[in-house]
Amino acid sequence: MLGNMVDWVKLGSDVKGTMLSKILILILAASIFASIAYRPITVEAQLPLPQGIPRGDVLVIENHYGTHADPENFNYLVPGRPGFGASGFSQVCAGFLWYINTTNSELISWLAAGPPEYSSDLKNMKVYLRKGITWSDGTQFTADDVVHHIQMIMRTKGMAGNPIFTRWVDRVYKLDDYTVVFELKEPNPRFHYFLTVIIYGSSYQAITPKHIWEKVDDPLKFKFYPPLCLGPYILKAVDPGGNWFLWERNENWWGTRLYGMRPAPKYVLFIHHGPEDKKALAMSRHELDAIRTFLPENFEIVWKNNPYIGGWRAKSPFAWPFDPCVKGIAFNVLRYPYNVTEVRLALTHAINFKPIYEAFKGLDGSLPTVSPLPVVRTTLADELYYKPILQDLVKLGLDPDIMWWKYDPKMAESLLTRVGFTKGPDGKWRLPTGEKWVIRITAPSGFEMESQRIGFLVADQWRAFGIDVVVETVESGVFSPRWSRGEFEVGTFWPGCSLLADLTPHIQWWHSKYFDPAAPSVGWANYSFPRKTEVNSIVDEMEKTPPGDPRLYEHARKALLIWAEQRPWAGFFPTPFYTINDNYVWTNWPSYPGNYYMDPVYWWAQMLFIILQLKPAGNVPTKEASMPGKPPVLPPEIPRPLTPTPSPTTPMQPISTVTVTAMRTIVTSTPIPVTVITTAQVRELDVTTTVLIGVALLIVGIGIGYILFRFLRRS
Amino acid sequence: MTSFLRYLVIRVFYFFLTIFTAFSITYLLLRLMPVNAVENAIAQITAQGQVYDPQALITLRRQLYELFGLTGSPTDQYLRFLRSVFSLDFGPSIMAFPTPVMELIHRALPWTIGLLLFSVIISWVVGNILGILSAIREGSWVSRILQGVAVTLHPLPYYVFALALIFLFAYLIPLFPLTGSSVYIERISIDVIIGIIRNATLPALSIIIVSALGWWFLSSRTLTIRILGEDYVEYAILRGIPWRRIYRDYISRNIMMPQITALGLALGTVFSGAVITEALFAYPGLGILLFRAVSTGDFSTALGIVSLSIYGVAIGTLILDIIYPLIDPRVRHR
């Protein structure tokens, strides 16, 4: 072959029809130009959809986990299985008893007919289920499913949720097909939190179908594929490569039949595009409707190229300021010298908070929510926790103007010298032993880049104060075990998160009874200081107090003040989350303050409530998209016993058991007006850019042709 | 014949020695890494802020160590590992527990082979042809242009080129999809096949163009120029032997020897995937699987993939060692 090619090259000058080759080159160049000129900016061109499905029927959400190694495994009860909220399972397929509304901490009863009922000794919890709910195969959802689900988890060691339910549940059984009773081993007024979607959602909270799982020999090996759903969608297709999951609307969904709810998108596609830059490109091209978060640089790309975006607000500033986890600097309080309170306080007061705050101000004006306590300073938290103890915090060193700890290098110096630290002739701080003090900050790399940036910013400040600082950035695989095992001095991560007004589940780990020597982490649970016993007592009290009881807030304030005195970590703020949505294809996203029905939590299970309220925007063709049905507000349907009417002739029998005797559930079956928006498929021509590119390519094509022609002639 | 048998036996012995050494070093390296699968699994729960009973978390940690089989002395684990590499049964993966490691590899392998195998072969063929032609037309415009392009592309990291391709042909002029597996497959059809090819085009181009116009072009051009200057070639030209025969019998065989060796080694590394290419294009191959396995502490999956790569390179080298005497009479004579 090579020999033939050599002959061809050498004898090229004998090739007749040089005019033909010129014509061929011109045709090639013209073809390139023509294909570029007719460049449709349709938005459905690049998505993995069945033939004939228009973009307007599909809601496209980011698969934030990435490529799933085994995408056909929907058994999220296997511990450590990632992607629960990334494949769409938790948002559109799973069924949960309760959710928390992130905007106001209210309990939403979903599969449950109402809030749980606790016995007076808080050792029994009764759950009423809604009637008429069906699985996607038409089987009735009943108490049998809930009981089987809990019992299966309890008997399968290693299953997600097993440690929780085996610790708390003595027995679980049904009273009837729609009533489940949990008998607890110890009083727990908030046991139902373990079955409530609060932050993100846990896999063991998604009830499994008994009629499927009871036939399984080893629940850990069962793939549950395709999954059966209680949600409004069923699985249509899965990418064998693990990048996308396509869900199709269930036209027989119980939510439609019983309550008139109906999601507008016919399909929901959870897709992974690759690195964040590509997601930004996808959103710029309207190929992505919702994303968990962007780094500010990538947000800028979308902001400049897509005028239809929204976020926490419909217009800038877009960032969600209330991510539940306060980022900052955490000290390992079990390691010297960070186990010395004065050292931690000194390091805090050596930080000039303002430049760090400014560094996280977004181009769109988004500002972080300053949260010096381990509670995100939402409006509610401000009323419950910050304002009532503000004066005490000021006495502890809080600057009320910036709502963070005072920048006071002199105070920091005096605190350090008090405990034996000295400054050498080189201006660097030395430990009481005389050796130079070097702080090692462990920061994440490749993930949580905001926390990494905090690390570098703080390091600069401490260096200016006179301390040598080394920032070590490590990948998640290394960071997680180091963080967990307490193999760090100072770390930039968050020791805890908070969302509920009831802080008990968020701070109970502060109690020394929960300290795990195998995983000490920041060590706060085992840190010994004079008021430690008081913290333990406060947590004990909070655990016994039911949610909603005002005493809880007083207990929490006391605990927070003790925390502030000790300051085991210096939280700055939840870094602004650019949870962006695109209004080009779908509209009616939640936005503060005008349409604030949910926070923009697209990767949490609460995304269901957003999907159920989206509307087609009318900018792209649709076929089976519709207007949404009724809002997802379900009435409580807890059965009440009938009051017996006394008969004049028959003495009234005393009621010895409370049973469900009558329940009126008003179900309205209203035909859903389906508005099919028919717009002609418009292929837009971006004339200017296309012409310029076409001309450039034409010139290049002619140039290549000319060069080849000359080459052949010389040969 | 006896000498060839002796040669073969020695080569096979070295093959097994190489495999054993490579596996052992791989095992040690992975085990020494400060990554822990259990802590990663628990971090997934706690980092998201999920409400979890603190006491239950302590129990969960212990349970996960047992469940993932991360118990036993280092010697036991090493012997288990040796058994697994020779039986190709690496047990369940950890990051997709309890899906077997081989199932994950089988799922990712076709993507990797489809991309890298064809990319490597195409870039080898194109690069060698262009290199030889450029050497023949030394001094011409085309040769100079190709040289310039090659010298520019050779040091360029292929992922930089990949980003440019993505921006140009997946965003600005959307001829290709942004995602690497953007094909809806209901049944195999021409459209699906075209879709798969479309999906693979940009990742392949990013590898082909940089490799073909980089290393393969430069190496084949250099070799051709060197051989063209040899006395025996000059003598053949003076004797009036046709160019076709000169290239076939005098030049190409001498060029192909080192190039085929390099091709064999390059093909062997196909099994480790191309991590950055796959990450950039969201291409679900072995590279991204290996990256995830290492970063989550899933040693079983990581060892499984690396073992494939070791086998690939070792077997490729063995095959080359065996066929060399058949091709190169100098080796045969030795």
Coordinates of N, CA, C and O in Angstrom, one line a residue, chain B residues 142-195:
Chain B
V142 N 4.5 21.4 2.0 CA 3.6 20.5 2.8 C 4.4 19.9 3.9 O 4.0 19.8 5.0
S143 N 5.6 19.5 3.6 CA 6.4 18.8 4.6 C 6.7 19.8 5.7 O 6.7 19.5 6.9
R144 N 7.0 21.1 5.3 CA 7.3 22.1 6.4 C 6.1 22.4 7.2 O 6.2 22.5 8.4
I145 N 5.0 22.5 6.6 CA 3.7 22.7 7.3 C 3.4 21.6 8.3 O 3.1 21.8 9.5
L146 N 3.5 20.4 7.8 CA 3.3 19.2 8.6 C 4.2 19.2 9.8 O 3.8 18.9 11.0
Q147 N 5.5 19.5 9.6 CA 6.5 19.5 10.6 C 6.1 20.5 11.7 O 6.2 20.2 12.9
G148 N 5.7 21.7 11.2 CA 5.4 22.8 12.1 C 4.2 22.4 13.0 O 4.2 22.5 14.2
V149 N 3.2 21.8 12.3 CA 2.0 21.3 13.1 C 2.4 20.3 14.1 O 2.0 20.3 15.3
A150 N 3.2 19.3 13.7 CA 3.6 18.2 14.6 C 4.4 18.7 15.8 O 4.1 18.3 16.9
V151 N 5.3 19.6 15.5 CA 6.1 20.1 16.6 C 5.3 20.9 17.6 O 5.5 20.9 18.8
T152 N 4.3 21.6 17.1 CA 3.4 22.3 17.9 C 2.5 21.4 18.7 O 2.2 21.6 19.9
L153 N 2.0 20.4 18.1 CA 1.0 19.5 18.8 C 1.6 18.5 19.7 O 1.0 18.1 20.7
H154 N 2.9 18.1 19.4 CA 3.5 17.1 20.2 C 3.5 17.4 21.7 O 3.2 16.6 22.5
P155 N 4.0 18.6 22.1 CA 4.0 18.8 23.5 C 2.7 19.2 24.1 O 2.6 19.4 25.3
L156 N 1.7 19.4 23.3 CA 0.4 19.9 23.7 C -0.3 18.8 24.5 O -0.5 17.7 23.9
P157 N -0.7 19.1 25.7 CA -1.5 18.0 26.4 C -2.8 17.8 25.7 O -3.5 18.7 25.3
Y158 N -3.1 16.5 25.5 CA -4.3 16.2 24.6 C -5.6 16.8 25.2 O -6.5 17.0 24.5
Y159 N -5.6 17.0 26.5 CA -6.9 17.5 27.1 C -7.1 18.9 26.8 O -8.2 19.4 26.8
V160 N -6.0 19.7 26.6 CA -6.2 21.1 26.1 C -6.8 21.1 24.8 O -7.8 21.9 24.5
F161 N -6.3 20.2 23.9 CA -6.9 20.1 22.6 C -8.3 19.6 22.6 O -9.2 20.1 21.9
A162 N -8.6 18.7 23.6 CA -9.9 18.2 23.7 C -10.9 19.3 24.1 O -12.0 19.4 23.6
L163 N -10.5 20.2 25.0 CA -11.3 21.3 25.4 C -11.6 22.2 24.2 O -12.8 22.7 24.1
A164 N -10.6 22.4 23.4 CA -10.8 23.3 22.2 C -11.9 22.6 21.3 O -12.8 23.3 20.8
L165 N -11.8 21.3 21.1 CA -12.7 20.6 20.3 C -14.1 20.7 20.8 O -15.1 20.9 20.1
I166 N -14.2 20.5 22.2 CA -15.5 20.6 22.8 C -16.2 22.0 22.5 O -17.3 22.1 22.1
F167 N -15.4 23.0 22.8 CA -15.9 24.3 22.6 C -16.3 24.6 21.2 O -17.4 25.1 20.9
L168 N -15.5 24.1 20.2 CA -15.7 24.4 18.8 C -16.9 23.6 18.3 O -17.8 24.1 17.7
F169 N -16.8 22.3 18.5 CA -17.7 21.4 17.8 C -18.9 20.8 18.7 O -19.7 20.1 18.1
A170 N -18.9 21.1 19.9 CA -20.1 20.7 20.7 C -20.8 21.9 21.3 O -22.0 21.8 21.7
Y171 N -20.2 23.1 21.2 CA -20.9 24.3 21.7 C -21.1 25.3 20.6 O -22.2 25.6 20.2
L172 N -20.0 25.7 20.0 CA -20.1 26.8 19.0 C -20.8 26.3 17.7 O -21.8 26.9 17.2
I173 N -20.4 25.2 17.3 CA -21.0 24.6 16.1 C -21.4 23.2 16.6 O -20.6 22.2 16.5
P174 N -22.6 23.0 17.0 CA -22.9 21.8 17.8 C -23.1 20.6 16.8 O -24.2 20.1 16.6
L175 N -22.0 20.1 16.3 CA -22.1 18.9 15.4 C -22.1 17.6 16.3 O -22.6 16.6 15.8
F176 N -21.6 17.7 17.5 CA -21.5 16.6 18.4 C -22.1 16.9 19.7 O -22.1 18.1 20.1
P177 N -22.5 15.8 20.5 CA -23.1 16.1 21.8 C -22.1 16.4 22.8 O -20.9 16.1 22.7
L178 N -22.5 17.1 23.9 CA -21.6 17.4 25.0 C -21.3 16.2 25.9 O -20.3 16.2 26.5
T179 N -22.2 15.3 25.9 CA -22.0 14.1 26.8 C -21.5 13.0 25.9 O -21.9 12.8 24.8
G180 N -20.6 12.2 26.5 CA -20.0 11.1 25.8 C -20.8 9.9 25.5 O -20.5 9.1 24.6
S181 N -22.0 9.8 26.2 CA -22.8 8.6 25.9 C -24.2 9.1 25.7 O -25.2 8.6 26.3
S182 N -24.3 10.0 24.8 CA -25.6 10.7 24.6 C -26.4 10.0 23.5 O -26.9 10.6 22.6
V183 N -26.6 8.7 23.7 CA -27.4 7.9 22.7 C -28.5 7.2 23.4 O -28.2 6.5 24.4
Y184 N -29.7 7.3 22.9 CA -30.8 6.6 23.4 C -30.9 5.3 22.7 O -31.1 5.3 21.4
I185 N -30.8 4.1 23.3 CA -30.7 2.8 22.6 C -32.0 2.0 23.0 O -32.1 1.6 24.1
E186 N -32.9 2.0 22.1 CA -34.0 1.1 22.3 C -33.7 -0.3 21.7 O -34.0 -1.3 22.2
R187 N -33.2 -0.2 20.5 CA -32.7 -1.4 19.8 C -31.6 -1.0 18.9 O -31.5 0.2 18.5
I188 N -30.8 -2.0 18.5 CA -29.6 -1.6 17.6 C -30.2 -1.3 16.3 O -30.9 -2.0 15.7
S189 N -29.8 -0.1 15.8 CA -30.2 0.3 14.4 C -29.1 1.2 13.8 O -28.1 1.5 14.5
I190 N -29.3 1.5 12.6 CA -28.3 2.4 12.0 C -28.1 3.7 12.7 O -27.0 4.2 13.0
D191 N -29.3 4.2 13.1 CA -29.2 5.5 13.9 C -28.4 5.4 15.1 O -27.7 6.3 15.5
V192 N -28.6 4.3 15.8 CA -27.9 4.1 17.1 C -26.4 4.0 16.8 O -25.6 4.5 17.5
I193 N -26.1 3.2 15.8 CA -24.7 3.1 15.5 C -24.0 4.4 15.1 O -23.0 4.7 15.5
I194 N -24.8 5.2 14.3 CA -24.3 6.5 13.9 C -24.2 7.4 15.2 O -23.2 8.1 15.4
G195 N -25.1 7.2 16.1 CA -25.1 8.0 17.3 C -23.9 7.6 18.2 O -23.2 8.5 18.7

